[in-house]
Each structure stands twice: as C-alpha cells, then as structure tokens.
C-alpha cells in the first residue's frame, strides 16, 4: 500500500464543523466563477450566438432592400427579433452539460439554496451572452441606418432587456431538461413569455432612433427585469428539482 | 462523536405504475455502515436517491437525528453526501479545479488539503490535467477524493467501486472504514463484496 | 374533519364515480342553454345597425374567447394544487383541461377571423384581442408539447404544472404589453363588448351562451377527467371493477 499513516491522519478530516461551511454568497460566487472559466475554455460556444445575431441582421437588407430609409423603418424589429433568437440559441447551453454530468444534482443536494446557485448560473449566462449582444446591438443598429445619437438608448434597452431574456429563458431551459431534441419545444415555451420584452425593447429602439423620449419603455423593461429576477430563479429551481426526480 | 442516526421507515416509491420500493425500513447508527445489494432493477439507486431527497417517496419517512428530513431538507443535505453512478466532474476542468468548485460549494477548502486528498487516492500525477483525459477509474478516484474532502457525517454511495481496479476497491473499503471509525455513516449499493475489514457490515438485500 | 373531503377528492376511484354521476347534470343544461342562446342570437335578436347580420358570430366568438382564458386559469389552478399537495387527481384535471382550452382558443381565433372578413375586409388583423388569443394558443401548445415530451408520467405532470403556473402569471403581462403595443400602432378595436346601449334581446342570448359554454366546459372536463384517471390507474384493481360493473 502506498498510503502512509501520516497521510491518512491528514486526510480523514473530522466531520465538518458548521463554522467552515461556505456562505450562500460564497457558493454563488464560486458557481459564477466556475461557469465563466468553463466558457472561456470553449470560446466557440460564446461566438456562435453572436455570429448568429450578425447573420440574421444581415439577412434583412438582402431580403428587403438596401435602401436606407426602408431599413431604418424596420431596424428596431429586426434588431429585437435577432436578439431574441440569438438568446434562444444560447439557452441550450445553460443547464444541459451540468444536468448531464451531475453538477445540477450536486447543487440540489449541497445544502445551499438551489435558487441562489441557479441565479449565479443565469448571471454567468447573461455575462457570456447578454453582454456581448448588448455591445454588438449598437453596431448592428448603425448598419441598419441608426444615427449615432440613437445608440445610447439602444444600448440601454438591449442591456436591460437581455437580463430578462436570460431569466425567462432559464425557466424553459430547466423545464426541457432530459428531453431529447428539445430545441423546438424550448422555443415554443420561451417565445410567448419573451414577447413583452420584444415589444418594449423594439419600442425603446424605435423612440431612440426617432429622437423621442425612451424613458417609458425602458422603465417597463426595467420592471420586467425586476419581476424576472424575483420569480424566474425560483421557477427554474423548481423545474430543475422536477427534472432530477 | 457518533453521528446520526439515520432511520428509514416503511419507504415506498412508485415509478408510473411500477412499485419500485415497497415498505423498506432500517436504522443505521453513527459508526455503522449498510451495504445494499440486489439484482439490477431491484431499486438500489432509487432507495439512495429517495433517502437523499431527490426522488419523492409516496409513503414512509426518512429521519435524520430523529427528525423527518422533509421538514428541513437543506439541513439534511448539509450533512449528507451523495455520489451517483457517474462522478460529478466537468471534463474541461482539471481534477484539482473540479474539487475546488465541488467541495468549495459546501465548505472552505485549502489548496494543500486538495493536493493531499488527490495524492491519497493516487491521482496526484494527473491532478492538473483536464478530467477529459483521465480514465474512468481515475475519475472515480477523483470523485472519492472529493467525497472525503466534503467530510460529511452521512455517505450515500451508488456503486462506488465501478471502474476501479483491485487497489482502488481496497481504497474504497479503507475510506468507508475510516468514515465509520470517526463516527460517520455510510450506505453503499454494491455488486462486489467489500474488502476484508468490512465484512461485518450488515447487508440489506433488495428483491427484484 | 375539515380535511376529509380534501382527501376523498384525492382518491381516484371516488373522483371517477363522482365525475360520472355529475357530468349529465352539467351536460344537459349546457345543451339547452346553447340551443336557446343560438336561437335567441341567430333568429330573435335584431340585426346590428352597423354590422348587419355579421355581428351574430359574436354569440360563438365571445363565449369561446371567454372560455379560452377561464380554462387556462382553471388548468393553472389545478396544476398548482397538484404541485403543492402532490395530488394526482389534480394533475389529471390539469391535463384534461389543456385540449379543451386549446379547442376553445382555436374556435375563438377562427370565429374572430371570420368576423374580421366583413368588418375589416381581411381575415386577419393584428387586433390586440386576436393577437393575445393567438399567443394564448401557443401557450396551450407549449403546455401540451411539454407533457408529450417528457416520458416519465410523474415528471411530465409536475413539469407541465410548473409551466402552467408560470404561464398564468405571464398572461396578464402579455395581454397588457400587447394592448400597449396596439395602442401605439392603430385605432381602438372594432370588437367591443358590453356597450351600455346593447339591447336586451341581443344581450340575453349572449349571457345564455356564456353560461352554456361554461357548463359545457365543466361537463367535458368531467368526462375527460374520468378517461384520464382511468388511463393513469389502468393497472389497479378498482378500475377493473369499475369497468365491469
């Protein structure tokens, strides 16, 4: 046997004292860090939804016409439809691997709040998909004929709206865990719930481009984000538990 | 100090129309182990999962320290470790990183402690490699290192010796013996007999 | 004592028996009310001074639209009960609601489109009511899709129940946002109900139809519930006895 007695003594720690337990915040921070680290080991997964977003934006000038006035008119709708679809595409990665390798199971059994841990996962997902989308949306808007003065409004709208999209999407992603070929079902579950974000987001973009006051739709987007933050992680946690049963 | 006890009373689980477990009952005190045996499909995994609170039992009760675990599932989880068929490891993280996140989620763990645990299970040479490149047996060993690091009173182990060589199976026996020696409890679903020192551990045979 | 009715309600054989005895008590009044309402609406009521005979489709459209929402709420209520108290019969009731609700929603959409043709000169107008109705239809489809997608019946029950609860929280938000969106883009809808000036001969048949559709839903639900309970309990001994006697 290669295991010396000294090692054995060091390696059978007494049953853990409560004082050394990780706090809820510490566990959430660790979960967030882990997801970011994993994502950076696979950068292609990050780039794909972004490339998709750019591609969809490109489709419209080709399908409609390159005429600036016409593009400017449809730009808000194009932008938000593309953003919605891109965020939907990224949702598949949210829980799938963790469900597959037993991480979600360990989270559910960790004695930590599953809601908090999933909130951390959703936050990581937003950092990895929502933030890049937010940075890219103003560029896409420019290409569709928005004036530079419209960009702050568009940036704010996508920033707030993408938070809600990640939150709502987490519910659908958790509900479809364990279903093979769940892509179409995931869209069917998520899109109707995401429509308010599309409506308020497109309106904010439209107002920003026409120089109107964007505050009202931004406030509505903010209200949705607050509501989503409170309820979506709870629902996602319940859905994850159901998938583990 | 002995932990527990874990008491299971009249536990029944249905899966759809099938009765997977019917009226299971036993009691394990601190320092004791229990071996679950039975043919495939006898419900060993289901029993472990329903004790852990993952699978819902329509009937019966699981008590930890005399309290129904459903009354405070999180408190019960804070003192129990469940290890399923597959080691809960991320292929893209190294063994050391995996343990850092898995164990760190529950308790603060020093880097030196991680290294020692990996050495103990005999995977120190590949501790910095992505788990993807490890063999199934090595992964199992990494998971065992995590299990000891969690340092929890109750172990629920589903086939802990899968993919392990003779030496590895010895190691599992040794770890369980240590868990019992410090007053902990271990429940393990096993196909293989446990090594020598643990032959006294009682067995619960589940019928198909 | 107070809980005994609740426990009896959870017992499949009891529910099977009671549902069978109750359903005729709802079915016959429903038939009479609907026949009476149709006669009143299609024959007795005077033509509308603006819409002529075209308005008469309201006697099918309005009750269908009303039921589409009511069935969804009932479904979510039953689902929540099943989720909280793990009551199998409640899950069966929720599952029984979905196809009925989807049918009413579909009827509301079709009659809405038929009404639209003489009113707007087109079968489809993005009217807020019709748009909301269409989204509701997708919510029903998502619910049924999720049920069908999960193989394990218990997990299917619980996951779809969670979706129904999430959906019912979202229905008002979606409806509000669609109304808000509509108010920006076009004039108020032609389909207004409950005008104070509506004459009694027009109103009474409508009320009869509303009540008749509600009773029809309850009767259909009881019949479907029996089938659903029977299907779920097909291996237990009481079903054999129930079917042989």
XYZ file of C-alpha atoms in Angstrom:
698
model
C 0.000 0.000 0.000
C 1.326 3.349 -0.973
C -0.680 5.351 1.514
C 1.352 6.214 4.605
C -0.127 6.599 8.041
C 0.730 10.277 8.220
C -1.321 10.936 5.100
C -4.261 9.023 6.470
C -4.324 11.175 9.552
C -4.286 14.326 7.457
C -6.918 13.009 5.114
C -9.684 11.958 7.357
C -10.764 15.382 8.424
C -13.151 15.363 11.339
C -16.725 15.733 10.229
C -17.029 19.264 9.034
C -17.711 21.945 11.587
C -20.505 24.367 10.754
C -18.140 27.320 11.026
C -16.145 26.317 7.949
C -19.253 25.949 5.769
C -19.340 28.136 2.642
C -21.766 31.060 2.848
C -24.598 31.363 0.323
C -22.855 34.306 -1.300
C -19.548 32.465 -1.411
C -21.179 29.456 -3.050
C -22.882 31.686 -5.619
C -19.613 33.476 -6.407
C -17.887 30.140 -6.879
C -20.656 28.888 -9.182
C -20.372 32.078 -11.248
C -16.593 31.796 -11.438
C -16.814 28.166 -12.478
C -19.232 28.866 -15.326
C -17.107 31.732 -16.626
C -13.965 29.583 -16.500
C -15.711 26.763 -18.342
C -16.963 29.148 -21.011
C -13.505 30.540 -21.631
C -12.224 27.007 -22.175
C -14.763 26.782 -25.036
C -14.827 30.196 -26.668
C -16.569 28.893 -29.787
C -19.789 28.424 -27.798
C -19.660 32.116 -26.987
C -19.091 33.257 -30.528
C -21.839 31.210 -32.161
C -24.892 33.128 -30.839
C -23.140 36.395 -31.703
C -22.385 35.263 -35.232
C -25.996 34.148 -35.496
C -27.167 37.588 -34.378
C -24.996 39.256 -37.003
C -26.182 36.836 -39.687
C -29.870 37.455 -39.008
C -29.240 41.196 -39.131
C -27.546 40.705 -42.469
C -30.478 38.739 -43.856
C -32.844 41.696 -43.810
C -31.003 44.102 -46.106
C -30.569 41.202 -48.507
C -34.191 40.081 -48.297
C -35.824 43.530 -48.264
C -33.689 46.179 -49.919
C -30.504 48.067 -49.122
C -32.418 51.345 -49.281
C -31.535 53.252 -46.038
C -34.978 54.753 -45.381
C -36.667 51.408 -45.580
C -34.055 49.676 -43.420
C -34.287 52.390 -40.802
C -38.004 51.781 -40.578
C -37.665 48.052 -39.883
C -34.442 48.284 -37.863
C -36.000 48.065 -34.351
C -37.975 44.974 -35.269
C -35.002 43.334 -36.985
C -32.721 44.071 -34.064
C -35.031 42.644 -31.426
C -36.112 39.630 -33.413
C -32.456 38.793 -33.990
C -31.607 39.375 -30.324
C -34.489 37.176 -29.179
C -33.476 34.345 -31.497
C -29.796 34.624 -30.585
C -30.553 34.459 -26.867
C -32.812 31.477 -27.516
C -29.974 29.732 -29.324
C -27.635 30.283 -26.386
C -30.139 28.879 -23.894
C -29.420 25.317 -24.842
C -26.004 25.561 -23.171
C -27.388 26.966 -19.927
C -28.109 23.745 -18.000
C -27.505 20.918 -20.461
C -23.922 19.997 -19.567
C -24.500 20.459 -15.851
C -27.509 18.179 -15.979
C -25.540 15.615 -17.931
C -22.506 15.370 -15.675
C -24.359 15.508 -12.354
C -23.400 19.051 -11.360
C -27.041 20.108 -11.012
C -27.661 17.077 -8.822
C -24.781 18.046 -6.545
C -26.074 21.635 -6.451
C -29.527 20.426 -5.472
C -28.030 18.295 -2.681
C -25.447 20.772 -1.467
C -27.453 22.239 1.368
C -27.091 25.616 -0.348
C -30.124 27.357 -1.815
C -30.598 25.974 -5.319
C -32.361 29.207 -6.269
C -29.253 31.220 -5.393
C -26.926 28.835 -7.225
C -29.104 28.930 -10.339
C -29.271 32.705 -10.111
C -25.472 32.674 -10.255
C -25.600 30.398 -13.301
C -28.113 32.689 -15.013
C -25.908 35.670 -14.182
C -22.942 33.911 -15.779
C -25.047 33.115 -18.810
C -26.045 36.759 -19.119
C -22.436 37.913 -18.825
C -21.494 35.464 -21.572
C -24.385 36.079 -23.983
C -26.333 39.166 -22.932
C -23.368 41.477 -22.521
C -21.771 40.653 -25.898
C -25.184 41.069 -27.502
C -25.517 44.469 -25.825
C -22.137 45.515 -27.174
C -22.953 44.328 -30.640
C -26.518 45.668 -30.937
C -25.442 49.329 -31.441
C -23.154 48.233 -34.290
C -25.984 46.309 -35.912
C -28.228 49.346 -35.456
C -25.642 51.551 -37.178
C -25.523 49.172 -40.105
C -29.299 49.454 -40.377
C -29.156 53.232 -40.565
C -29.444 54.415 -36.965
C -27.770 57.713 -36.213
C -25.031 57.734 -33.544
C -27.263 59.767 -31.233
C -29.661 56.810 -31.036
C -27.022 54.397 -29.790
C -27.126 55.092 -26.017
C -30.858 54.412 -25.946
C -30.470 51.204 -27.937
C -27.569 50.115 -25.748
C -29.625 50.665 -22.563
C -32.646 48.839 -23.974
C -30.666 45.749 -25.009
C -28.735 45.804 -21.731
C -31.895 45.690 -19.619
C -33.902 43.525 -21.995
C -31.245 40.830 -22.285
C -31.291 40.344 -18.497
C -34.964 39.447 -18.687
C -34.391 37.210 -21.704
C -31.781 35.179 -19.798
C -34.084 34.933 -16.777
C -37.176 33.867 -18.721
C -35.125 31.508 -20.819
C -33.780 29.747 -17.745
C -37.289 28.512 -16.923
C -37.778 26.956 -20.348
C -34.253 25.521 -20.353
C -34.834 23.909 -16.946
C -38.258 22.561 -17.906
C -36.936 20.874 -21.045
C -34.024 19.164 -19.270
C -33.931 15.488 -20.063
C -35.935 15.837 -23.273
C -34.094 14.744 -26.376
C -34.119 17.169 -29.305
C -35.769 19.832 -27.191
C -34.814 22.802 -29.391
C -38.201 23.444 -30.998
C -40.060 22.843 -27.739
C -37.748 25.240 -25.927
C -38.643 27.963 -28.434
C -42.345 27.196 -28.141
C -42.178 27.521 -24.352
C -39.922 30.560 -24.210
C -41.000 32.839 -27.054
C -44.556 33.614 -25.847
C -43.171 34.546 -22.430
C -40.498 36.744 -24.019
C -42.925 38.758 -26.173
C -43.287 41.652 -23.707
C -39.506 42.160 -23.830
C -39.654 42.227 -27.617
C -42.494 44.752 -27.605
C -40.994 47.176 -25.078
C -37.469 46.738 -26.432
C -38.470 47.426 -30.013
C -40.472 50.442 -28.903
C -37.499 51.848 -26.974
C -35.288 51.326 -30.022
C -37.837 52.984 -32.280
C -38.087 56.013 -29.995
C -34.303 56.213 -29.684
C -33.954 56.239 -33.478
C -36.628 58.894 -33.965
C -35.190 61.045 -31.172
C -38.181 60.587 -28.866
C -38.170 60.013 -25.094
C -37.081 56.436 -24.376
C -37.677 56.542 -20.628
C -41.152 54.978 -20.562
C -40.315 51.732 -22.424
C -37.008 51.491 -20.557
C -38.890 51.676 -17.287
C -41.213 48.944 -18.445
C -38.211 46.825 -19.439
C -36.726 47.503 -16.013
C -39.956 46.413 -14.324
C -39.872 43.152 -16.269
C -36.235 42.616 -15.268
C -37.069 43.141 -11.589
C -40.042 40.795 -11.770
C -37.941 38.213 -13.602
C -35.117 38.447 -11.070
C -37.516 37.743 -8.237
C -39.504 34.918 -9.789
C -37.521 33.229 -12.559
C -34.745 31.654 -10.428
C -37.399 30.220 -8.111
C -39.265 28.675 -11.018
C -36.029 27.417 -12.590
C -35.005 25.782 -9.296
C -38.378 24.066 -9.026
C -38.031 22.876 -12.623
C -34.511 21.543 -12.022
C -35.711 19.604 -8.983
C -38.520 18.112 -11.042
C -36.044 17.060 -13.730
C -33.935 15.262 -11.116
C -36.822 13.292 -9.635
C -18.790 11.532 18.420
C -21.244 9.196 16.683
C -23.444 10.875 14.115
C -26.986 10.216 13.038
C -28.849 8.007 13.410
C -30.430 7.566 10.002
C -33.782 5.837 10.212
C -35.834 4.737 7.244
C -39.385 3.659 7.892
C -41.825 1.951 5.530
C -40.449 3.686 2.426
C -42.395 3.082 -0.804
C -41.706 4.549 -4.228
C -43.786 4.241 -7.368
C -42.459 4.884 -10.837
C -45.510 5.364 -13.008
C -47.424 2.182 -12.352
C -44.481 0.200 -11.050
C -43.811 -0.277 -7.358
C -40.035 0.168 -7.226
C -39.672 0.081 -3.456
C -42.161 -1.395 -1.070
C -42.068 -0.817 2.661
C -38.307 -0.519 3.143
C -37.234 0.066 6.717
C -33.935 0.066 8.591
C -31.936 2.078 11.045
C -28.232 2.907 10.986
C -26.450 4.496 13.917
C -23.234 6.532 13.841
C -20.188 4.371 13.141
C -22.257 1.827 11.248
C -22.473 1.049 7.585
C -25.098 -0.624 5.419
C -24.492 -2.491 2.212
C -27.328 -2.533 -0.332
C -27.337 -5.496 -2.661
C -29.763 -6.953 -5.130
C -30.071 -7.649 -8.840
C -30.257 -4.854 -11.426
C -33.561 -3.059 -11.201
C -34.127 -4.001 -7.573
C -34.229 -0.324 -6.644
C -30.831 0.272 -5.040
C -30.357 3.563 -6.849
C -33.959 4.598 -6.205
C -33.548 3.893 -2.494
C -30.392 6.007 -2.274
C -31.970 8.795 -4.310
C -35.115 8.866 -2.229
C -33.104 8.942 1.000
C -31.151 11.861 -0.477
C -34.461 13.592 -1.218
C -34.110 13.566 -4.995
C -36.829 11.016 -5.696
C -40.117 11.537 -3.951
C -41.340 8.666 -1.804
C -45.139 8.426 -1.802
C -45.129 6.672 1.519
C -42.849 6.384 4.503
C -40.319 8.540 6.245
C -36.599 9.164 6.389
C -35.420 10.516 9.721
C -32.036 12.055 10.417
C -31.183 12.646 14.068
C -34.780 11.809 14.846
C -36.306 14.464 12.550
C -38.186 13.831 9.294
C -35.732 15.047 6.641
C -38.540 16.590 4.579
C -39.121 19.122 7.321
C -35.755 20.696 6.598
C -34.257 19.145 3.504
C -31.463 21.692 3.261
C -30.232 20.993 6.777
C -30.194 17.287 5.956
C -28.334 17.935 2.706
C -25.789 19.977 4.615
C -24.787 16.810 6.443
C -25.026 14.233 3.659
C -23.013 13.435 0.546
C -24.488 11.555 -2.403
C -22.280 10.036 -5.076
C -24.157 8.723 -8.095
C -23.254 6.353 -10.922
C -21.146 8.961 -12.686
C -18.541 11.066 -10.887
C -19.889 14.665 -10.865
C -16.878 16.083 -12.699
C -16.527 18.575 -15.538
C -14.464 17.111 -18.391
C -12.986 20.517 -19.223
C -11.719 21.317 -15.742
C -8.691 19.721 -14.138
C -9.115 17.316 -11.257
C -7.956 19.972 -8.848
C -10.318 22.630 -10.244
C -13.217 20.193 -10.137
C -12.658 19.530 -6.453
C -12.152 23.205 -5.735
C -15.635 24.035 -7.074
C -17.447 20.910 -5.962
C -16.135 20.867 -2.392
C -15.843 24.646 -2.150
C -19.555 24.933 -2.776
C -20.067 23.391 0.652
C -17.025 24.254 2.724
C -13.862 26.268 2.509
C -11.033 24.041 1.463
C -7.337 24.859 1.342
C -5.278 24.111 -1.737
C -2.882 21.965 0.332
C -5.815 19.870 1.518
C -6.896 19.337 -2.105
C -3.427 18.204 -3.089
C -3.212 15.798 -0.170
C -6.587 14.263 -0.973
C -5.659 13.767 -4.634
C -2.396 12.150 -3.555
C -4.223 9.865 -1.187
C -6.412 8.434 -3.954
C -3.392 8.090 -6.220
C -4.122 10.639 -8.950
C -1.604 13.337 -7.959
C 0.289 12.919 -11.238
C -2.705 13.917 -13.323
C -4.193 16.467 -10.931
C -3.519 19.325 -13.348
C -4.879 17.587 -16.435
C -8.400 18.109 -17.749
C -10.597 15.339 -16.390
C -11.495 14.573 -20.029
C -8.061 12.972 -20.432
C -8.418 10.744 -17.349
C -9.511 7.120 -17.431
C -12.857 6.092 -15.936
C -11.087 4.601 -12.918
C -9.034 7.744 -12.355
C -12.187 9.848 -12.490
C -13.785 7.621 -9.912
C -10.741 8.157 -7.714
C -11.021 11.935 -8.084
C -14.644 11.685 -7.002
C -13.588 9.664 -3.956
C -11.092 12.384 -3.069
C -13.965 14.880 -3.235
C -16.099 12.668 -1.040
C -13.501 12.559 1.731
C -12.888 16.291 1.461
C -16.595 17.025 1.955
C -16.123 15.486 5.419
C -19.801 14.870 5.997
C -21.448 12.528 8.506
C -23.601 10.604 6.027
C -22.396 8.997 2.808
C -24.815 7.686 0.206
C -22.748 5.841 -2.385
C -24.116 4.292 -5.555
C -21.697 1.644 -6.866
C -18.561 3.424 -5.580
C -16.260 0.681 -6.890
C -17.338 0.895 -10.551
C -14.360 1.041 -12.952
C -11.860 0.620 -10.117
C -9.007 -1.860 -10.131
C -8.245 -4.138 -7.162
C -6.183 -1.473 -5.459
C -8.987 1.058 -5.989
C -11.586 -1.251 -4.498
C -9.313 -1.653 -1.465
C -9.192 2.120 -1.254
C -13.000 2.383 -1.203
C -13.098 -0.146 1.640
C -10.487 1.801 3.525
C -12.285 5.115 3.092
C -15.554 3.613 4.269
C -13.773 2.070 7.274
C -12.357 5.481 8.138
C -15.767 7.107 7.775
C -17.211 4.586 10.216
C -14.236 4.894 12.560
C -14.849 8.596 13.028
C -18.487 8.010 13.848
C -19.906 8.641 10.369
C -22.446 6.572 8.473
C -22.037 5.014 5.025
C -24.705 3.442 2.827
C -23.348 1.832 -0.309
C -25.015 -0.002 -3.171
C -22.512 -2.638 -4.196
C -22.158 -5.570 -6.525
C -18.700 -6.579 -5.330
C -18.059 -7.764 -1.811
C -16.349 -5.204 0.376
C -12.760 -5.934 1.330
C -11.888 -7.936 4.447
C -12.157 -5.464 7.289
C -15.703 -4.515 6.348
C -17.165 -7.998 6.090
C -19.023 -7.303 9.322
C -21.072 -4.518 7.733
C -24.725 -5.618 7.585
C -26.384 -6.124 4.220
C -29.828 -5.119 3.031
C -30.863 -7.341 0.174
C -33.424 -5.820 -2.168
C -35.551 -8.215 -4.180
C -36.196 -7.564 -7.862
C -62.716 16.515 9.860
C -62.424 19.546 7.641
C -59.822 17.735 5.578
C -61.737 14.555 4.856
C -63.395 15.996 1.758
C -59.984 17.029 0.525
C -58.576 13.537 0.934
C -61.608 11.974 -0.682
C -61.143 14.359 -3.562
C -57.631 12.985 -3.932
C -58.857 9.415 -4.289
C -59.101 8.330 -7.942
C -61.995 5.811 -7.551
C -64.059 8.399 -5.694
C -63.381 11.062 -8.320
C -64.113 8.608 -11.120
C -67.511 7.803 -9.614
C -68.484 11.351 -8.739
C -67.398 12.749 -12.101
C -69.529 10.148 -13.847
C -72.575 10.990 -11.789
C -72.132 14.743 -12.109
C -71.400 15.128 -15.804
C -75.037 14.771 -17.067
C -76.086 17.478 -14.627
C -73.829 19.867 -16.473
C -74.155 18.452 -19.969
C -77.939 18.754 -20.350
C -78.309 22.335 -19.082
C -75.346 23.212 -21.315
C -77.071 21.782 -24.383
C -80.338 23.563 -23.578
C -78.665 26.894 -22.880
C -76.556 26.735 -26.026
C -79.519 25.780 -28.232
C -81.624 28.514 -26.631
C -78.822 31.039 -26.905
C -78.219 30.204 -30.565
C -81.908 30.525 -31.375
C -82.085 33.812 -29.496
C -78.916 35.126 -31.043
C -79.310 33.980 -34.613
C -83.102 34.344 -35.008
C -84.703 36.521 -32.366
C -82.103 39.248 -31.885
C -82.405 42.180 -34.325
C -79.580 42.822 -36.797
C -76.965 45.305 -35.640
C -77.496 48.764 -37.079
C -73.861 48.956 -38.229
C -72.736 45.394 -38.780
C -75.976 43.846 -40.002
C -76.118 40.098 -39.550
C -72.319 39.834 -39.407
C -72.294 40.617 -35.722
C -74.101 37.366 -34.906
C -70.849 35.456 -34.845
C -70.260 37.175 -31.531
C -72.534 34.549 -29.982
C -69.871 31.940 -30.621
C -66.768 34.113 -30.623
C -67.188 35.902 -27.317
C -68.011 32.790 -25.234
C -65.105 30.919 -26.864
C -62.681 33.718 -26.078
C -64.028 33.889 -22.531
C -63.603 30.154 -22.089
C -60.075 30.139 -23.511
C -58.937 32.270 -20.580
C -61.114 30.620 -17.993
C -59.911 27.136 -18.914
C -56.292 28.279 -18.716
C -56.891 29.698 -15.248
C -58.655 26.514 -14.152
C -55.799 24.457 -15.564
C -53.192 26.524 -13.725
C -55.221 26.288 -10.513
C -55.471 22.517 -10.748
C -51.778 22.325 -11.657
C -50.810 24.410 -8.627
C -52.852 22.150 -6.338
C -51.167 19.115 -7.857
C -47.757 20.692 -7.460
C -48.185 21.748 -3.836
C -50.107 18.778 -2.434
C -48.834 16.174 -4.893
C -52.408 15.304 -5.735
C -52.557 13.007 -8.751
C -56.196 13.784 -9.497
C -55.396 17.480 -9.735
C -52.680 16.744 -12.294
C -55.160 14.615 -14.209
C -57.630 17.513 -14.174
C -54.990 19.941 -15.463
C -54.066 17.521 -18.225
C -57.755 17.140 -19.101
C -58.178 20.924 -19.342
C -55.487 21.570 -21.949
C -57.083 20.131 -25.117
C -60.455 21.656 -24.199
C -58.895 25.060 -23.672
C -56.866 24.819 -26.863
C -60.065 23.955 -28.773
C -61.940 26.943 -27.369
C -58.966 29.163 -28.221
C -58.882 27.784 -31.735
C -62.635 28.387 -32.077
C -62.165 31.961 -30.875
C -59.419 32.503 -33.461
C -61.410 31.053 -36.341
C -64.597 32.940 -35.492
C -62.547 36.077 -34.966
C -61.068 35.712 -38.435
C -64.495 35.045 -39.970
C -65.839 38.116 -38.257
C -62.851 40.120 -39.433
C -63.571 39.499 -43.095
C -66.826 41.570 -43.292
C -65.593 44.058 -40.669
C -62.059 44.809 -41.851
C -62.114 43.246 -45.294
C -59.385 40.846 -44.251
C -59.355 37.577 -42.367
C -56.503 38.552 -40.143
C -55.988 41.866 -38.477
C -53.398 42.367 -35.713
C -56.094 43.312 -33.300
C -54.922 43.111 -29.658
C -57.642 40.642 -28.693
C -56.901 38.310 -31.570
C -53.152 38.646 -31.047
C -53.479 37.818 -27.349
C -55.699 34.912 -28.273
C -53.069 33.626 -30.685
C -50.353 33.853 -28.016
C -52.642 32.004 -25.607
C -52.991 29.300 -28.230
C -49.192 28.967 -28.312
C -49.149 28.742 -24.508
C -51.571 25.817 -24.721
C -49.449 24.196 -27.435
C -46.334 24.608 -25.308
C -48.065 23.024 -22.328
C -49.210 20.035 -24.353
C -45.834 19.786 -26.076
C -44.015 19.643 -22.758
C -46.382 16.959 -21.441
C -45.834 14.906 -24.566
C -42.078 15.440 -24.497
C -41.412 14.003 -21.034
C -41.657 10.242 -20.876
C -41.952 9.747 -17.146
C -45.618 10.493 -16.301
C -44.956 11.929 -12.841
C -42.288 14.248 -14.135
C -44.493 15.244 -17.059
C -47.250 16.130 -14.582
C -45.030 18.238 -12.411
C -43.046 19.986 -15.135
C -46.144 20.910 -17.126
C -47.861 22.052 -13.931
C -44.992 24.414 -13.247
C -45.241 25.716 -16.810
C -48.980 26.343 -16.388
C -48.332 28.350 -13.222
C -45.566 30.372 -14.898
C -47.901 30.901 -17.857
C -50.797 32.164 -15.786
C -48.527 34.736 -14.133
C -47.427 35.855 -17.581
C -50.847 36.011 -19.237
C -51.759 39.438 -17.778
C -48.282 40.794 -18.567
C -48.506 39.570 -22.139
C -52.024 40.911 -22.508
C -51.029 44.291 -21.132
C -47.980 44.572 -23.335
C -49.955 43.578 -26.440
C -52.630 46.169 -25.650
C -49.919 48.766 -25.075
C -48.254 47.821 -28.346
C -51.553 48.050 -30.178
C -52.423 51.447 -28.768
C -49.267 52.786 -30.446
C -49.976 51.433 -33.860
C -53.647 51.568 -34.664
C -57.083 52.788 -33.763
C -59.009 51.033 -30.993
C -60.546 47.695 -31.831
C -63.872 47.238 -33.568
C -64.626 44.323 -31.312
C -66.000 45.966 -28.276
C -68.305 44.111 -25.998
C -70.684 45.233 -23.311
C -71.619 48.547 -24.829
C -74.153 50.048 -22.455
C -76.533 50.618 -25.355
C -76.741 46.916 -26.261
C -80.386 45.851 -26.313
C -81.746 43.187 -24.035
C -82.742 40.868 -26.900
C -79.107 40.940 -28.014
C -77.649 40.595 -24.527
C -79.762 37.760 -23.124
C -78.740 35.183 -25.753
C -75.121 36.181 -25.213
C -75.398 35.574 -21.479
C -77.113 32.244 -22.152
C -74.232 31.275 -24.448
C -71.625 32.300 -21.867
C -73.290 30.198 -19.188
C -73.880 27.355 -21.614
C -70.225 27.277 -22.694
C -69.105 27.309 -19.062
C -71.337 24.346 -18.237
C -70.212 22.615 -21.413
C -66.607 23.029 -20.301
C -67.363 21.527 -16.895
C -69.174 18.578 -18.493
C -66.312 17.991 -20.957
C -63.778 18.313 -18.160
C -65.573 15.687 -16.070
C -65.707 13.259 -18.991
C -62.057 13.811 -19.861
C -61.077 13.602 -16.210
C -62.700 10.172 -15.975
C -60.779 8.989 -19.014
C -57.552 10.490 -17.697
C -58.000 8.865 -14.255
C -58.801 5.532 -15.861
C -55.706 5.717 -18.049
C -53.448 6.522 -15.113
C -54.908 3.836 -12.866
C -55.179 1.170 -15.530
C -53.178 -1.349 -13.531
C -55.041 -1.013 -10.238
C -57.824 -3.331 -9.202
C -60.609 -0.781 -8.787
C -60.549 0.151 -12.476
C -61.316 -3.432 -13.462
C -64.255 -3.493 -11.068
C -65.450 -0.083 -12.218
C -65.423 -1.116 -15.854
C -67.081 -4.488 -15.313
C -69.993 -3.220 -13.240
